[in-house]
Structures are given as structure tokens and as C-alpha cells.
XYZ file of C-alpha atoms in Angstrom:
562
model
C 0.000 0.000 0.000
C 2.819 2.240 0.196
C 3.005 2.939 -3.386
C -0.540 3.767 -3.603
C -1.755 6.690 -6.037
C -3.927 8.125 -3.638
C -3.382 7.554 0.108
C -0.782 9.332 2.087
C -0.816 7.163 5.473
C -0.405 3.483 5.367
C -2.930 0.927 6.242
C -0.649 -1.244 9.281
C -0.293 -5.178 7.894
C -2.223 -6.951 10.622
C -5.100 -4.620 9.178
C -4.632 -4.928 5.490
C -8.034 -5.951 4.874
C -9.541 -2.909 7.040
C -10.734 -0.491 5.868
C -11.276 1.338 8.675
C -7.642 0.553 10.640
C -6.401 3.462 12.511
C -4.267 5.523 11.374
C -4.920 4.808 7.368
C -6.966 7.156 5.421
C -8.289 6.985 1.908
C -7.415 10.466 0.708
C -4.410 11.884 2.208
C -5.581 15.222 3.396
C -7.115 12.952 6.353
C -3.481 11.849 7.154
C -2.775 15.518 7.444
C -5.410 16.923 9.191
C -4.604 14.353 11.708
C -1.558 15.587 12.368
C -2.351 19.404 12.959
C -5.153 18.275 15.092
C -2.851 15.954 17.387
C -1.225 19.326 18.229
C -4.757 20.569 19.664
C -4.228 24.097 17.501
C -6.661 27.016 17.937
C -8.552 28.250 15.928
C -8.300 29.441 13.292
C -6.014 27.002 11.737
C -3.304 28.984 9.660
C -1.905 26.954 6.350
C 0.631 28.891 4.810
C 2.485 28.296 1.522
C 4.793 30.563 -0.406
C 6.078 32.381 -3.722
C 8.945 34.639 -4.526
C 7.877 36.420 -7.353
C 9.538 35.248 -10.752
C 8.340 36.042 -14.894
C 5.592 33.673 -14.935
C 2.900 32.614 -12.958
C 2.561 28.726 -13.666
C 1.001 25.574 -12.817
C 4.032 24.756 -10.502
C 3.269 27.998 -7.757
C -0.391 25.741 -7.585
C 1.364 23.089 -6.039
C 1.056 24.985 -2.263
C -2.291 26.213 -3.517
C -3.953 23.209 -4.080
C -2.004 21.025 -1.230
C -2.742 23.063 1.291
C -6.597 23.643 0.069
C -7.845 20.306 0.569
C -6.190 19.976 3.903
C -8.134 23.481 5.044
C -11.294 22.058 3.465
C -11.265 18.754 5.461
C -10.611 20.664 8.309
C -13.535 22.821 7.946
C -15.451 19.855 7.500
C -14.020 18.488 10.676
C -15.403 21.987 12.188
C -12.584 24.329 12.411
C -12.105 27.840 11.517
C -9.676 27.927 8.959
C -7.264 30.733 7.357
C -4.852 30.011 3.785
C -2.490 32.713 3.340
C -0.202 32.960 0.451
C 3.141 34.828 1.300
C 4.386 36.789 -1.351
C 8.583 37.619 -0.420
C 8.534 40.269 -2.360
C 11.166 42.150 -0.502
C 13.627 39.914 -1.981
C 15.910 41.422 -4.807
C 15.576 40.748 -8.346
C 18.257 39.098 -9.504
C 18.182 38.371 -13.093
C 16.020 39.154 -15.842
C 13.271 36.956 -16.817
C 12.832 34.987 -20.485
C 9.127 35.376 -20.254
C 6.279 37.204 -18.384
C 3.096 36.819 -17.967
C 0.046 39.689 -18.164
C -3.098 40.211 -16.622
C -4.840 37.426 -18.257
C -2.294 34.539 -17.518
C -0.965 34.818 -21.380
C 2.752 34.476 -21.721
C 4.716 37.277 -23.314
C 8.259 37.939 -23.911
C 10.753 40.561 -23.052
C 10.041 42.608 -26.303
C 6.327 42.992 -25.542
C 6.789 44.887 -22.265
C 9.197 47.984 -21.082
C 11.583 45.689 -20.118
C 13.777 48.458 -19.066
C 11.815 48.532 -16.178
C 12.926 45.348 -15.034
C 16.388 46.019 -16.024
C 16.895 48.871 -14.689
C 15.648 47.608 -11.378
C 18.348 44.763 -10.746
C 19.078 44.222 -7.167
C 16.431 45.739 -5.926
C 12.815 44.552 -3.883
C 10.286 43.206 -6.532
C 7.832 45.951 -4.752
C 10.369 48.621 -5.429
C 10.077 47.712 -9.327
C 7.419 49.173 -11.840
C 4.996 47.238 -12.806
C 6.645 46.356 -16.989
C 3.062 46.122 -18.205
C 2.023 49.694 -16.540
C -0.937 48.393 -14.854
C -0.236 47.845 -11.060
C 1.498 49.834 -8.416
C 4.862 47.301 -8.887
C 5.883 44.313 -10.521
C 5.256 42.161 -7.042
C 1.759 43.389 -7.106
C 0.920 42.488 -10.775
C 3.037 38.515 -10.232
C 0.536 38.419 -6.657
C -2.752 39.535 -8.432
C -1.827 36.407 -11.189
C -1.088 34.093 -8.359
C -4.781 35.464 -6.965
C -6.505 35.248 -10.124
C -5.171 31.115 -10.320
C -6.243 30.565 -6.868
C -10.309 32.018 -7.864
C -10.122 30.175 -11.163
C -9.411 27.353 -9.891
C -11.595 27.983 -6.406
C -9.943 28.564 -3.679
C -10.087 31.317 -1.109
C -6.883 32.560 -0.307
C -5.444 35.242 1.866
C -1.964 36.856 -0.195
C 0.105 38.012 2.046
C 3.298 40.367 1.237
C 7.004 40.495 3.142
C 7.111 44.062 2.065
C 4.094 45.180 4.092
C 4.879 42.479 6.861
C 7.876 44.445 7.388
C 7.050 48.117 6.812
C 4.038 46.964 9.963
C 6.509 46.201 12.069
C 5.672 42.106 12.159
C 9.493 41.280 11.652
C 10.480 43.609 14.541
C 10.727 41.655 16.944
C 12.072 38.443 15.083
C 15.004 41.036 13.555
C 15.370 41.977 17.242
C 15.939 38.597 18.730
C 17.986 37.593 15.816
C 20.677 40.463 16.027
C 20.927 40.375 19.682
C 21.983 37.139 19.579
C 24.436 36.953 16.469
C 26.903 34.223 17.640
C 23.836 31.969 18.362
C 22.368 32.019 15.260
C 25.582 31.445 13.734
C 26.373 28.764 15.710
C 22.865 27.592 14.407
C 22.533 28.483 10.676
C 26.476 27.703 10.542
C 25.690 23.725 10.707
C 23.652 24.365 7.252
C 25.315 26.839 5.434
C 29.011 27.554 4.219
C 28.916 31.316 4.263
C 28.294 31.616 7.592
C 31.664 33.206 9.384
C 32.110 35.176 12.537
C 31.696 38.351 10.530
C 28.473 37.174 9.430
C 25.292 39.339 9.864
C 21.881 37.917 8.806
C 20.112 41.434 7.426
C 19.364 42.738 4.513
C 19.147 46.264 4.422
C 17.800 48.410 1.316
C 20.101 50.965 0.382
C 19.047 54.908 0.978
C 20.626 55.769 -2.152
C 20.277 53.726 -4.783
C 17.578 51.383 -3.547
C 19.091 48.045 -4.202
C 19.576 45.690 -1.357
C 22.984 45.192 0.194
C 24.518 42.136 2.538
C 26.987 43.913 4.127
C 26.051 45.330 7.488
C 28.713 47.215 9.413
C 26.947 47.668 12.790
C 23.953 46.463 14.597
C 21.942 48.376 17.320
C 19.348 46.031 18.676
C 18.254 48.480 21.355
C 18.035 51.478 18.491
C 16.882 48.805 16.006
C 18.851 50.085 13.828
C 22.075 48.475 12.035
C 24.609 50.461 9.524
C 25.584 48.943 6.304
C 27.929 49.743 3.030
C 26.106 49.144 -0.285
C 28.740 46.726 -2.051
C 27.971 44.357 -5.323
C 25.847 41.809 -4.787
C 27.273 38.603 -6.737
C 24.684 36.794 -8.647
C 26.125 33.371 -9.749
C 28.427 34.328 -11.653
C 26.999 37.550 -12.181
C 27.630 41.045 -10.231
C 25.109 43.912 -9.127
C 26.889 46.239 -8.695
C 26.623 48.350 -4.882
C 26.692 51.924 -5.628
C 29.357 52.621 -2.483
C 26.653 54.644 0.115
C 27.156 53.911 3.778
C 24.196 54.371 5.633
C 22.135 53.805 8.845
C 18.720 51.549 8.187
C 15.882 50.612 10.935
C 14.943 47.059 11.136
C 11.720 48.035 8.451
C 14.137 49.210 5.736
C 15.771 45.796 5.104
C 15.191 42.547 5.289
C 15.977 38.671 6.535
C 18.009 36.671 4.543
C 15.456 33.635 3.486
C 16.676 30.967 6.288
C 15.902 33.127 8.517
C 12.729 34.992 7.351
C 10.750 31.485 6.712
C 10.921 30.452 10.545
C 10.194 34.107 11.531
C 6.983 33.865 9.032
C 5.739 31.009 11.131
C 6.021 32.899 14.391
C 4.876 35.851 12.897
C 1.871 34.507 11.191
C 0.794 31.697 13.512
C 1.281 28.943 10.827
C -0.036 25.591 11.625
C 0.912 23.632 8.448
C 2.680 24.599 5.736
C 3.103 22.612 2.322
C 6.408 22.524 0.282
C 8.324 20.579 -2.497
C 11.294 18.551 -2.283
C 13.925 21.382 -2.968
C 13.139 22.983 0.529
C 13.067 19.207 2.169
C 16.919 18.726 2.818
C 18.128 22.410 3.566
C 15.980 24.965 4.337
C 13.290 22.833 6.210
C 15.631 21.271 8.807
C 17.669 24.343 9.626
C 14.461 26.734 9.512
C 13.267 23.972 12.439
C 16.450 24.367 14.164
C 16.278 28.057 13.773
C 12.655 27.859 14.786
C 13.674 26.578 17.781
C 16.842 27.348 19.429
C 16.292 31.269 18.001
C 12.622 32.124 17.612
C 11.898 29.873 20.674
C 8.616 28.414 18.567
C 7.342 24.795 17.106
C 7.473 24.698 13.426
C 4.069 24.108 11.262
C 3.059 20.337 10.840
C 4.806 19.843 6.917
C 4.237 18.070 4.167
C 6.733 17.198 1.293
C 5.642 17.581 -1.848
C 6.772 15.872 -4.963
C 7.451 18.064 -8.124
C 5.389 17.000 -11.478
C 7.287 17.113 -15.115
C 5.746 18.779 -17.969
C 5.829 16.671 -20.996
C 8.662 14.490 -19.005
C 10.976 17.444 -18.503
C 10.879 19.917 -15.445
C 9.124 23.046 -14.736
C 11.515 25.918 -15.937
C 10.051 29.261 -16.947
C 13.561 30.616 -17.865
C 13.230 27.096 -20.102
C 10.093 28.086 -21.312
C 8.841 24.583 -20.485
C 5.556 26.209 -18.417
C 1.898 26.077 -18.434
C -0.165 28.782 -16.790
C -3.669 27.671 -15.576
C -5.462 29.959 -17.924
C -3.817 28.140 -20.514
C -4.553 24.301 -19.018
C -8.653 25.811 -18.002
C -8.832 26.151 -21.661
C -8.240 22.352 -22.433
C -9.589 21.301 -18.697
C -12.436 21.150 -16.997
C -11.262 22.820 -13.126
C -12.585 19.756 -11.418
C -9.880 17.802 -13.176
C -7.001 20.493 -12.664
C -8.046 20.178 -8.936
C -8.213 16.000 -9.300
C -4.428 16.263 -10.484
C -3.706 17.821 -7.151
C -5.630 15.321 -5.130
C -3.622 12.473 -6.449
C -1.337 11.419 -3.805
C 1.754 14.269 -3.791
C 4.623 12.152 -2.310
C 4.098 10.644 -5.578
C 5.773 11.964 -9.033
C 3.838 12.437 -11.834
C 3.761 13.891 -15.643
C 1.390 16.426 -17.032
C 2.054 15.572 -20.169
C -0.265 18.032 -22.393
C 0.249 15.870 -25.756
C -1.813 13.277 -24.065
C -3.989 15.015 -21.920
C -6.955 12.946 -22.584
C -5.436 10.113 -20.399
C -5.865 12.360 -17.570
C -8.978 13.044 -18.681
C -9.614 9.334 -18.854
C -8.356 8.871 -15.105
C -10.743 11.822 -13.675
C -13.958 9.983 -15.768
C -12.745 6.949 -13.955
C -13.016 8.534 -10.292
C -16.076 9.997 -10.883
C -17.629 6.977 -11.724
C -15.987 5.423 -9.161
C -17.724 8.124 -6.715
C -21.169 7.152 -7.770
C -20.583 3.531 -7.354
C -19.925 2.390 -11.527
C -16.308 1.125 -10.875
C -15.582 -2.544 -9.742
C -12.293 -1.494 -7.949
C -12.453 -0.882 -3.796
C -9.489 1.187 -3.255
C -10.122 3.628 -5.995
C -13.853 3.745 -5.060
C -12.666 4.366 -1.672
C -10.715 7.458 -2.525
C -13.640 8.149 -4.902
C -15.955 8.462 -2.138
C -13.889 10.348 0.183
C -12.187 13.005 -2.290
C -14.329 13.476 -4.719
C -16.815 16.071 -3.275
C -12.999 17.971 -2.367
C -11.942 17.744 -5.499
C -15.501 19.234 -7.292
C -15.797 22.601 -5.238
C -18.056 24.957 -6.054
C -17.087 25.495 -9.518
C -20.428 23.693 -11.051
C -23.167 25.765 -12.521
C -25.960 23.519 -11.674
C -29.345 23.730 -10.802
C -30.300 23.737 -7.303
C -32.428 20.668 -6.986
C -30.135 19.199 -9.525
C -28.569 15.535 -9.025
C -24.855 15.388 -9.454
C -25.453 11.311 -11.078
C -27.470 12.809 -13.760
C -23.997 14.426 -14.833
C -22.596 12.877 -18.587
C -18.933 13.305 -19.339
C -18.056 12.663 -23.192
C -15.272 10.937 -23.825
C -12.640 13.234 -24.703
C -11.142 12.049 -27.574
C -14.465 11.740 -28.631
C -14.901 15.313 -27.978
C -11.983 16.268 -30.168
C -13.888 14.346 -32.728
C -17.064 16.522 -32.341
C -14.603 19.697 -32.158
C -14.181 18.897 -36.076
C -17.596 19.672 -36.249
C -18.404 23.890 -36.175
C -22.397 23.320 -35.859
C -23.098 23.011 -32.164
C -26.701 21.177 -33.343
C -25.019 19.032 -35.131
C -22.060 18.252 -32.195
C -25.316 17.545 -29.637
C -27.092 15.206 -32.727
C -23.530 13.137 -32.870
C -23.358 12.988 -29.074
C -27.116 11.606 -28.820
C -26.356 8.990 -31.901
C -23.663 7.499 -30.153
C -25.308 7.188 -27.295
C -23.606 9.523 -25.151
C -26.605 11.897 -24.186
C -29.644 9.988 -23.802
C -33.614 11.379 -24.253
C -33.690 12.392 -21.046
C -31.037 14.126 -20.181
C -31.169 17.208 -18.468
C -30.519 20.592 -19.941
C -27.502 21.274 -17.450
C -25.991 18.065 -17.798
C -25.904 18.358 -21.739
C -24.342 22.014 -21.601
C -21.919 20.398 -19.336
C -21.244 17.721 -21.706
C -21.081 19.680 -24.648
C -18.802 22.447 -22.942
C -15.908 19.833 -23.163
C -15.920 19.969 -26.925
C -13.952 23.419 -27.192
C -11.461 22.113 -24.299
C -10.923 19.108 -26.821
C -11.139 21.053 -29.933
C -8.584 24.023 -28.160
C -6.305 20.695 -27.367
C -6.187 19.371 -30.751
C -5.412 22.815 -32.313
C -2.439 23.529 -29.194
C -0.905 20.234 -29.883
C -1.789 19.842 -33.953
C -3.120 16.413 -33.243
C -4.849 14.008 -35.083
C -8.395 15.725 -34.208
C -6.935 18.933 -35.463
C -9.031 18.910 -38.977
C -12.212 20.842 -39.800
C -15.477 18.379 -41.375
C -16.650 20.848 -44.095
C -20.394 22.074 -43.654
C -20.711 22.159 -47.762
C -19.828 19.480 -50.208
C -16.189 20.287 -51.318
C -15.711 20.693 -55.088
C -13.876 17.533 -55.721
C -12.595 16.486 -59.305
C -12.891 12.470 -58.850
C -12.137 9.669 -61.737
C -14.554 7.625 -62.117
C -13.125 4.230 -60.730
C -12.943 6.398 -57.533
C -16.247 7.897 -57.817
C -17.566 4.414 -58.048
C -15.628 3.328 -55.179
C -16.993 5.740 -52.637
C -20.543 4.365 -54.122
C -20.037 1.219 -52.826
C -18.515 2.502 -49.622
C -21.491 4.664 -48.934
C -23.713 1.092 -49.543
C -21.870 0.115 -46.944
C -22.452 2.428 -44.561
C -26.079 2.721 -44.753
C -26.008 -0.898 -43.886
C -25.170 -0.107 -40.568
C -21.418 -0.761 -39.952
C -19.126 0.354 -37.205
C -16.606 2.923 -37.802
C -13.578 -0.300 -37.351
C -15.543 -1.986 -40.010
C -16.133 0.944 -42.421
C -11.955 1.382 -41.957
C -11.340 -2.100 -43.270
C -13.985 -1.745 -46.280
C -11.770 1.553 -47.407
C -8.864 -1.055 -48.017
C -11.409 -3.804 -49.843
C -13.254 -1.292 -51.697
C -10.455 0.335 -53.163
C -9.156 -2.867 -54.330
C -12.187 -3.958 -55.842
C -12.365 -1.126 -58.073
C -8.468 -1.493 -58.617
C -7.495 2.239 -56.976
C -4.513 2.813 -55.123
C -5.379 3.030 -51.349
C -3.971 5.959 -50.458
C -6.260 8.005 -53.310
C -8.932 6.273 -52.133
C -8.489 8.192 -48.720
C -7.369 11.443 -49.915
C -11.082 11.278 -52.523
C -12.444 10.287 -48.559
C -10.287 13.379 -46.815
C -11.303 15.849 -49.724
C -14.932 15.294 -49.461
C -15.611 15.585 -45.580
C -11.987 17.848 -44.925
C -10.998 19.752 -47.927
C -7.791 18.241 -46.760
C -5.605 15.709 -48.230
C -5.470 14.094 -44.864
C -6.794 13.650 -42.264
C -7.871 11.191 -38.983
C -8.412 7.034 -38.820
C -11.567 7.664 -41.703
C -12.925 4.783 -41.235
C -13.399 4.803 -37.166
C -14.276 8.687 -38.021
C -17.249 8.195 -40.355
C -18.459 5.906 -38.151
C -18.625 8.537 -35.419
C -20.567 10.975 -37.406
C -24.965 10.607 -38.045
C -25.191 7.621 -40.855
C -27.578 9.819 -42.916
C -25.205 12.259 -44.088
C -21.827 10.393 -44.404
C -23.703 8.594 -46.707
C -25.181 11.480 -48.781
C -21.649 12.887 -48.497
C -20.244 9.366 -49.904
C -22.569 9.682 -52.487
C -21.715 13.951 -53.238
C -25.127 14.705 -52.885
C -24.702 17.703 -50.466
């Protein structure tokens, strides 16, 4: 059970047939919510996760979202008051400029669409301190938060975004930058265990320069009492990079700089009150256990409850917006319904998976599966387990149903079938198809056909993104087609065969015995076939295709009689 897909605890052996052993839990937000409960919190329950603000907002920065969602969700059900705050460190410098952006709507841009200058101009210092390079919000930090907001209501979930820069400039670092410079060779002694850097000449602020703005490591002089410290502006080294300090020696108060991350992240649990915090595998072997050690022998606090998440591939290869290898969720809501966006984040997250857009339909196929595992159609008693238990998580609020409609009464085409109907441009005709192949039966409610037909664009958007094989258009009007008449006779026959009933396998393999019987090559048999319904001289499996589409009228096509 340890490799299951869905669970995150593990059902003991003397109680493999249970059920309902202690300790295991079908969906692992159970496993979770255990945990912050054994440490009898109050309420409200803060789950925290965390962003520094980059070019793009993608599907990766979702990762805390969604984790730490269904964890506050079970533990409303459970009866607690429950906050999710989103920290934005947006006090940290700018370092680099990025390949790509994103604006308002989620679309990626690049550098030449924007006043980069902006950006570039702006090296070294706080994202907050940075114009906004689309002109639209007060900084750059505030338009890469309102993107990480607009993800989070797309996709349903009520967060709270929190930034450093106001955390600081209120004060709520005060007394964490207080505790932390009056006690310098302690938290060296501390952070030293975890980090190379660390000397006895260390100091762990940040302040922002006076003059030029940019942030500086160098600190001179600390007063605790005045909380003050004094500080030279040298180069900051950036790989193997240099931002260059602009010389200016300076006094700065405790709100004009900052902590350097190892040291901020503990601080933000004190400071915030977190109770459970989400994060992926990079933070799991150095800044996790030193931010506990820091919690504790510095801040004097118990760090949150965690949970270690495993990273997903794109397409098999990492996340990497300077790669370009991203997808924002604007972009992935336009090929997926949100219920199965949110279903990819239920799926067990110690696990490692691939969002592999090429072949999105599988996922597709996998979220059909659950569903109908959730209303009992799926001979399998794990996965109807986890079914029953996730599913109304993983659903939300997103539905526009009636309200006296029933959830069973939903229909879910297929989605490859789906592409096939996005092929089609006559929505009647999409909804006839649908019906013909039984899909959407007589009486089917009005909601759950809109629902059903909604899929089609996803599908159609999909096969157009990727240039698939559903990525043709069937041709409202009969195509003027020049045809010999060997093949003219051929598609005769073929159309005979149709209106006889057969399957679109069947009507594939008659292409090949047709064409022989009337002595044409195969392959012009299926380009006279791709012309007439495409315009194309290709096109998808024909055969299984025709056989997909209403009898009448790939016969009358057959025949070019409209």
C-alpha cells in the first residue's frame, strides 16, 4: 500500500483488509489533518504556503495552492475555523532578468512585448520597489501576486496573499530582527551547521540601500536596542553575475531591510501563527531542517506540521520558466475542466507524476474513472474508496448547476471523442452526434448536456495547441472535388456500406477492400475520402471517423449529394 496513487498514510499489515484501521486514510488530506489536530491548535487554523515572485505565474506555484486547500477544506469539514495565506517575499531582490512574463490574463509574453527596461533597470532591488513592466499595477510584485490570486479564484480557492514588504514596513518582523541580532553568535552557531557562508563576521540582514535602492549584505553595525544596524552598499554577486553596490554607507531601521530567506521562513511562522505549511522537495533537505532548528533554538517556537511535496514534469521534462517549459492555468482551463485540474492535485503528492499536455486525454480518462468510481460504476475498492472520500474535495463549487439538480445525472463525453465533435463547427449538429452514439440519452437534463457539450472546445482548443490528429475541420458544404470515375464508383459502394449499418472499425477495413475492388490505389482512395468531408488531403483514422458521425449524411456525403 505504500506505493498507492492516492493515500498518504499506510494501512498497518495486521489490518490490510480494514478499511477502517487506525491511522490509514483513503485520501491523504485525512493523514494531514490528523496531524495538525494531534497538536490541539486554535482556531483558526493557519496553512501557509509561499512564492517569490519570478516572470511567470505557472502551474508549478499551484502546487502549495492546491495542497494546502484540501487539507483546510477537510478541516472545515471536521469543524474548524480555517485561514490560507499565500506569502508573497517580495522584498527579496531581483536578480536576473526573466525569459518570459506573464500579463493580466495569464498569457505568456516575452521581453520585447513589455518595457523591459523597467525590469532592467531595477536589478538588485525589492520586486515591490520595481514598476509594474506592463504599466498596470502599483509594482511588478503586485501584478506577479494579483496572477497568483486570479489562479487561486479560477481554480476555487479562497486565499489570503500576504506580502514580506508590508509584513515588514508593519513592524511584524520587529521583533524576530530583534531577537535575531541580539543574539548573532547563536544564530551562527545555528545556521552555521547548514550553510558555508556563515563566518564570525556574518550578519543575517538585509538592508535596502538609501541611495540607490538596491539591497545590500553587508552590514557594518547592529543596534538592537536602536533597532537600527549600519551597512555599506557593495555588489551583490549573482552566480556568476555582479550587481553592482553603488558605495553609500548608511544607517537603516529594522523596516528598511530585510531577513536573509533561512531566517525569514521560521520568523513567518512565528509571525503569522502557521499551523501547516506545504512545500516541495527542494526545501526538504536544507531549508526545512535548519528553519526547524532556527525555529527553535532562536525564535523559541514549534514549526508548522509539513508536508513534502513531490514536483510534477511537464511533458517528461521539469518546470523551468527561464526554459520556457511552463503552463499557466489559464492556458490548461482552456483544455480542462477545473474539477480535473483540482483531481491532479488530489492524487497522492509524495508521488511523481507527468502532465504531459500531448496526451492530456489520459488524464482526462483517469478523472472519468473517479467519478464513476464516486457514484458507485467502478468494480475497484481502493479507488472507489478514494472516490468516495475526495471526490466532493476535489468538485468545489465550480459547477453551474441547478439547485435541486442531481450530481449522477452528470454525462462526461469521452474526450477524444470530444476532439472528434470539435471537427464539427455546428453546435446542433455536435449535440445530434453525441445523442447517436449514445452519449446523451432522451432524457437528459438541460444542465448536464451544456456540461457535456462544454468539453468539446477544451478538446477542440487541445487538438489545435498540440496539432493532433483531431486537429481537422469536417466541411459544412460538399467540397468541389474532381474524382475519376473508378474512384467515384468506389466511394458508391462505400457509402452502400455504410447505410447498412457498420461500425466505424468496419467501415476502416472496407476503405482497403473497396479500393481494391475497383483497382485504386489506397492511399487516393483516402485522400477522394479526406477531400470530401476535410478539404484536406489528410486527415484522422476515416474509417473509425465516419463511423462517429450521423449515418444519414456520411452517406449522402459518400454519395456527393450535399
Amino acid at each position: 500500500m505504500t506505493d498507492s496513487p492516492h493515500i498518504l498514510s499506510d494501512r498497518p499489515t495486521e489490518d490490510a483488509d480494514d478499511p477502517a484501521a487506525d491511522g490509514f486514510h483513503d485520501f491523504w488530506a485525512d493523514a494531514v489533518a490528523d496531524e495538525i489536530e494531534a497538536r490541539d491548535p486554535t482556531d483558526p487554523i493557519v496553512i501557509k504556503g509561499g512564492v517569490s515572485p519570478s516572470g511567470v505565474a505557472h502551474l508549478g506555484n499551484v502546487n502549495e495552492i492546491m495542497r494546502g486547500h484540501f487539507v483546510a477544506e477537510v478541516l472545515r469539514e471536521r469543524g474548524h475555523e480555517v485561514r490560507q495565506v499565500f506569502t508573497s517575499d517580495d522584498k527579496d531582490p531581483l536578480r536576473k532578468l526573466p525569459r518570459k512574463l506573464a500579463d493580466a490574463d495569464g498569457e505568456i509574453v516575452g521581453l520585447g512585448d513589455v518595457d523591459a527596461g523597467a525590469l532592467g533597470r531595477n536589478l538588485g532591488k525589492p520586486y515591490t520597489a520595481i514598476p509594474d513592466p506592463f504599466g498596470e499595477r502599483e509594482s511588478y510584485a503586485a501584478h506577479f501576486a494579483a496572477l497568483l490570486r486570479a489562479d487561486a479564484d479560477r481554480l476555487d480557492v479562497p486565499i489570503e496573499m500576504v506580502s514580506n514588504t508590508a509584513l515588514y514596513a508593519d513592524g511584524a518582523f520587529d521583533e524576530a530582527i530583534h531577537t535575531v541580532l541580539s543574539d548573532l553568535d547563536g544564530v551562527r552557531d545555528t545556521l552555521g551547521a547548514y550553510q558555508n557562508k556563515v563566518d564570525d563576521e556574518y550578519v543575517p540582514f538585509n538592508p535596502v540601500c538609501a541611495e540607490c535602492g538596491t539591497i545590500t549584505e553587508t552590514v557594518t553595525a547592529v543596534d538592537p536596542a536602536a533597532g537600527t544596524v549600519e551597512y555599506a552598499c557593495t555588489d551583490l554577486e549573482v552566480g556568476d553575475d555582479v550587481i553592482e553596490g553603488c558605495g553609500h554607507e548608511g544607517t537603516a531601521t529594522f523596516r528598511e531591510g530585510k531577513l536573509p530567506w533561512r531566517l525569514e521562513w521560521p520568523a513567518q511562522w512565528d509571525v503569522l501563527d502557521i499551523d501547516f505549511e506545504p512545500f516541495g522537495k527542494d526545501h526538504a533537505e536544507g531549508s526545512w531542517p535548519s528553519g526547524v532548528d532556527l525555529a527553535r533554538t532562536v525564535f523559541d517556537t514549534e514549526p508548522p506540521v509539513p508536508m513534502v511535496y513531490e514536483w510534477f514534469t511537464l511533458g517528461g521534462e521539469t518546470l523551468s520558466s527561464s526554459a520556457g517549459n511552463v503552463v499557466t492555468v489559464p492556458e490548461l482551463l482552456e483544455i480542462l475542466e477545473v474539477e480535473v485540474v483540482r483531481y491532479f492535485f488530489a492524487l497522492h503528492p509524495k508521488r511523481g507524476r507527468d502532465l504531459d499536455i500531448q496526451r492530456i486525454d489520459q488524464l482526462v480518462d483517469r478523472f472519468d474513472r473517479f467519478e464513476r468510481a464516486y457514484f458507485g460504476e467502478v468494480d475497484n475498492a481502493e479507488l472507489t474508496r478514494f472516490a468516495e472520500r475526495a471526490y466532493p474535495f476535489v468538485v468545489g463549487p465550480s459547477l453551474d448547476r441547478p439547485a435541486d439538480a442531481d450530481p449522477a445525472d452528470r454525462i462526461r463525453l469521452p474526450y477524444t471523442f470530444a476532439a472528434v465533435l470539435g471537427m464539427v463547427e455546428d453546435p446542433a449538429l455536435r449535440e445530434q452526434l453525441a445523442r447517436d452514439e449514445g452519449h446523451i440519452g432522451d432524457d437528459a437534463p438541460e444542465w448536464a448536456v451544456r456540461e457535456a457539450l462544454g468539453r468539446v472546445e477544451r478538446a477542440r482548443t487541445w487538438a489545435e495547441r498540440t496539432d493532433n490528429e483531431y486537429n481537422y475541420r469536417l466541411q459544412t458544404t460538399l467540397p468541389d472535388v474532381d474524382l475519376d470515375d473508378d474512384v467515384a464508383a468506389a466511394l458508391d459502394d462505400l457509402a452502400d456500406v455504410v447505410a447498412a449499418g457498420t461500425d466505424g472499425e468496419a467501415i476502416q477495413a472496407a476503405m482497403y477492400d473497396t479500393a481494391r475492388d475497383h483497382d485504386v490505389e489506397v492511399s487516393d482512395f483516402f485522400e477522394a475520402g479526406y477531400r470530401l468531408f476535410f478539404d484536406q488531403p489528410q486527415g484522422p483514422r476515416l474509417g473509425e471517423f465516419l463511423g462517429d458521425l450521423e449515418r444519414e449524411y456520411v452517406v449522402s456525403r459518400l454519395r456527393r449529394e450535399a
